[in-house]
CSV table of C-alpha atoms in Angstrom, one decimal:
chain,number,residue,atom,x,y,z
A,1,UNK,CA,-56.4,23.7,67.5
A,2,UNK,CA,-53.5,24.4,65.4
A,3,UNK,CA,-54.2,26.4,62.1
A,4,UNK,CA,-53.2,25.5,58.9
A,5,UNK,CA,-52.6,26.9,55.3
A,6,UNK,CA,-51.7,24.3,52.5
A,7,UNK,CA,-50.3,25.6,49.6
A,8,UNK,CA,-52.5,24.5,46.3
A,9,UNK,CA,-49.8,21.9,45.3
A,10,UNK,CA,-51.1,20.1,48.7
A,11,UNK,CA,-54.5,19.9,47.6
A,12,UNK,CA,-53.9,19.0,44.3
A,13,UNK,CA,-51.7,16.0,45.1
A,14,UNK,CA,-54.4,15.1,47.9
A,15,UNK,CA,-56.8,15.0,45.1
A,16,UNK,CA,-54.7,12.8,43.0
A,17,UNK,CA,-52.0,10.6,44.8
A,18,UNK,CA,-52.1,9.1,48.8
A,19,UNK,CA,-49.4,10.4,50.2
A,20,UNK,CA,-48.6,12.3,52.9
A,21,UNK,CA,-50.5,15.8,51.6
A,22,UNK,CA,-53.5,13.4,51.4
A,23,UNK,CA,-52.9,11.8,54.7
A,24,UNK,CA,-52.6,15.2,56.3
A,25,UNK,CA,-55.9,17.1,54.1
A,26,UNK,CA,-57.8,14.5,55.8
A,27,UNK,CA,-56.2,14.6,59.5
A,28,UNK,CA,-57.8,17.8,58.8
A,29,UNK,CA,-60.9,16.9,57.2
A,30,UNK,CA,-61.9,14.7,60.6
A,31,UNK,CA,-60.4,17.7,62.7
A,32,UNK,CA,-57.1,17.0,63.8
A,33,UNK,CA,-56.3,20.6,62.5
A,34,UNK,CA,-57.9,23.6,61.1
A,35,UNK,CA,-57.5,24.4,57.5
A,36,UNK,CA,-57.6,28.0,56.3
A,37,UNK,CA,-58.3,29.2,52.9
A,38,UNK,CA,-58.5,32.4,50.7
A,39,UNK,CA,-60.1,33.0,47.3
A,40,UNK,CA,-57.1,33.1,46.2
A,41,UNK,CA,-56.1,29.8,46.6
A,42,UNK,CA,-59.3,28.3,45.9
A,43,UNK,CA,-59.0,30.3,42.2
A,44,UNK,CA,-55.5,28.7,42.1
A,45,UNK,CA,-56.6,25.4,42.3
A,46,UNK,CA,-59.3,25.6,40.2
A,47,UNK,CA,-57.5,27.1,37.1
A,48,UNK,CA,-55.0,24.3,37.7
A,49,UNK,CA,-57.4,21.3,37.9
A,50,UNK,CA,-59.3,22.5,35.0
A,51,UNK,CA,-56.5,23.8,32.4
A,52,UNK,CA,-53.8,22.2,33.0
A,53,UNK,CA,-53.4,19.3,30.8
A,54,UNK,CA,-52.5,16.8,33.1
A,55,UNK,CA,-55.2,17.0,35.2
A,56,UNK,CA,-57.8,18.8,33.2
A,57,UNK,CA,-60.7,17.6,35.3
A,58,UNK,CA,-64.5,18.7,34.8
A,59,UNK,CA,-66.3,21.5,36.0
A,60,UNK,CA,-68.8,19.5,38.4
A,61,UNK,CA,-65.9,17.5,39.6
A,62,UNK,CA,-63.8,20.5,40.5
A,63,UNK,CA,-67.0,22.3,42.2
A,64,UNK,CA,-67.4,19.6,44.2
A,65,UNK,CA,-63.6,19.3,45.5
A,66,UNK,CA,-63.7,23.1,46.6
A,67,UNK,CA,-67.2,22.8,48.5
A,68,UNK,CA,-65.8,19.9,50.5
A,69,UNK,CA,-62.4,22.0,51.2
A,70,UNK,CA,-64.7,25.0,51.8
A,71,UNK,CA,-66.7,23.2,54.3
A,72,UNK,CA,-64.1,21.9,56.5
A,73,UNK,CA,-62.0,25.4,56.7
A,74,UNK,CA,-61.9,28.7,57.4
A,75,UNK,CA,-62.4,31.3,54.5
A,76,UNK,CA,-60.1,35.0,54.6
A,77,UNK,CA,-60.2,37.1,52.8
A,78,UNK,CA,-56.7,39.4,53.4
A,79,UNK,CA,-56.9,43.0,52.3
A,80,UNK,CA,-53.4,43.6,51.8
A,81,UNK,CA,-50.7,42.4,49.9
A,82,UNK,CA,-47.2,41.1,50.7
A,83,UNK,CA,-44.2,40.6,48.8
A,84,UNK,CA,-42.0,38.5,49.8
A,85,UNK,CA,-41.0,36.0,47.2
A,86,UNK,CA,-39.3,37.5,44.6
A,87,UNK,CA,-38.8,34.0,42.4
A,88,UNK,CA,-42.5,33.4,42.3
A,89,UNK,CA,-44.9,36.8,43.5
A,90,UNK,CA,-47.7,34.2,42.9
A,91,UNK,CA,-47.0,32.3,46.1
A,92,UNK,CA,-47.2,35.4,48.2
A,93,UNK,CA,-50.7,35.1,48.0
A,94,UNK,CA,-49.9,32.1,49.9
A,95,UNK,CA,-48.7,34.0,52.4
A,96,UNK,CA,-51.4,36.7,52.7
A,97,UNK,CA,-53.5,33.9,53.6
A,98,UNK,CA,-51.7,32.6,55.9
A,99,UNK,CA,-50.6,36.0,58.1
A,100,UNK,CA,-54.9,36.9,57.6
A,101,UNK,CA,-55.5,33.6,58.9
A,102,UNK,CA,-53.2,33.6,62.0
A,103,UNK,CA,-52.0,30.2,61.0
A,104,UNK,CA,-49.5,28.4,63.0
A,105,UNK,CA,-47.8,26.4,59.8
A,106,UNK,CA,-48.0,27.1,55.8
A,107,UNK,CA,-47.8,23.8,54.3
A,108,UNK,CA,-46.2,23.8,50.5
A,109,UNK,CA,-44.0,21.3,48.7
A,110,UNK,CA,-42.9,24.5,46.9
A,111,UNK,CA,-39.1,25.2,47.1
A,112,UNK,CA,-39.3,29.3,46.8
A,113,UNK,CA,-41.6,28.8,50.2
A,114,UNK,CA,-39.8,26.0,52.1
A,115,UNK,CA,-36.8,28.2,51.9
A,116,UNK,CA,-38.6,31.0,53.5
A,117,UNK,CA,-38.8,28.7,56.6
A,118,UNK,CA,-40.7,31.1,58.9
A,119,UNK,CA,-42.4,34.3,58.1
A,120,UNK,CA,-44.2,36.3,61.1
A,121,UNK,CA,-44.0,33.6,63.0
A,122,UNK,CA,-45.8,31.2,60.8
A,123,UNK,CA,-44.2,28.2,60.3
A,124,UNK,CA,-43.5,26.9,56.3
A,125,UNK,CA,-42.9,23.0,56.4
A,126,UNK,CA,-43.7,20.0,54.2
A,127,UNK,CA,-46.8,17.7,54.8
A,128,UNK,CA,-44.7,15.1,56.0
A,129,UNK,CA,-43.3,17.7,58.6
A,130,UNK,CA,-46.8,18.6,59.5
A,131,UNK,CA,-47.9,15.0,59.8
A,132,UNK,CA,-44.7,14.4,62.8
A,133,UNK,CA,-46.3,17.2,64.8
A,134,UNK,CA,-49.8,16.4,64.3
A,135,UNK,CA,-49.0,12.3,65.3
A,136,UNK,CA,-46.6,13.7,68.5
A,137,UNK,CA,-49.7,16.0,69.2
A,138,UNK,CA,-52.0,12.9,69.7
């Protein structure tokens, strides 16, 4: 089953629009892939859905969108730290993930990682890219 790392602007606009990152959280959700997480990203998403003023959700609401990402992929926890994109150090936890998860594809709608393209043989596409190769997979 092909592994998978989405960056947390993939979850976020899961949570909050249906397109494709939705489309493709829940391909993942019923098993079509395997999502990996760190505590990293899960801390990333929170701070963003609970401070950030256009989302500013509530607490419960929040705890409740990590459990169900929690539940449906596979926590890391890398002990080791890259660094690798200079424009935005804050994605290379992104990375870390990914490499400690052996994923096959980092999934990000974030420019300073789609220009990356590849890093140790992990893929970096967009949801929509992911979606293609999932569907051709079928």
């Amino acid at each position: 089953m092909l592994r998978i790392v989405a960056d947390t602007n993939i979850y976020i606009s899961a949570l909050f629009w249906h397109g494709n990152p939705y489309k493709l959280i829940h391909l993942c959700f019923e098993g079509k892939a395997k999502l990996v997480v760190s505590k990293p990203i899960i801390e990333e998403l929170e701070r963003v859905l609970l401070t950030e003023e256009k989302f500013r959700m509530e607490r419960e609401d929040v705890a409740m969108y990590t459990r169900i990402i929690l539940s449906n992929a596979d926590l890391v926890a890398p002990n080791f730290t890259l660094k690798v994109i200079e424009k935005d150090p804050a994605d290379d936890r992104i990375l870390e993930c990914a490499v400690e998860g052996e994923a096959d594809y980092l999934i990000s709608g974030n420019k300073h990682l789609l220009e990356v393209k590849e890093f140790q043989g992990i893929k970096i596409i967009t949801a929509k890219q992911m979606l293609d190769i999932i569907e051709r997979g079928s």
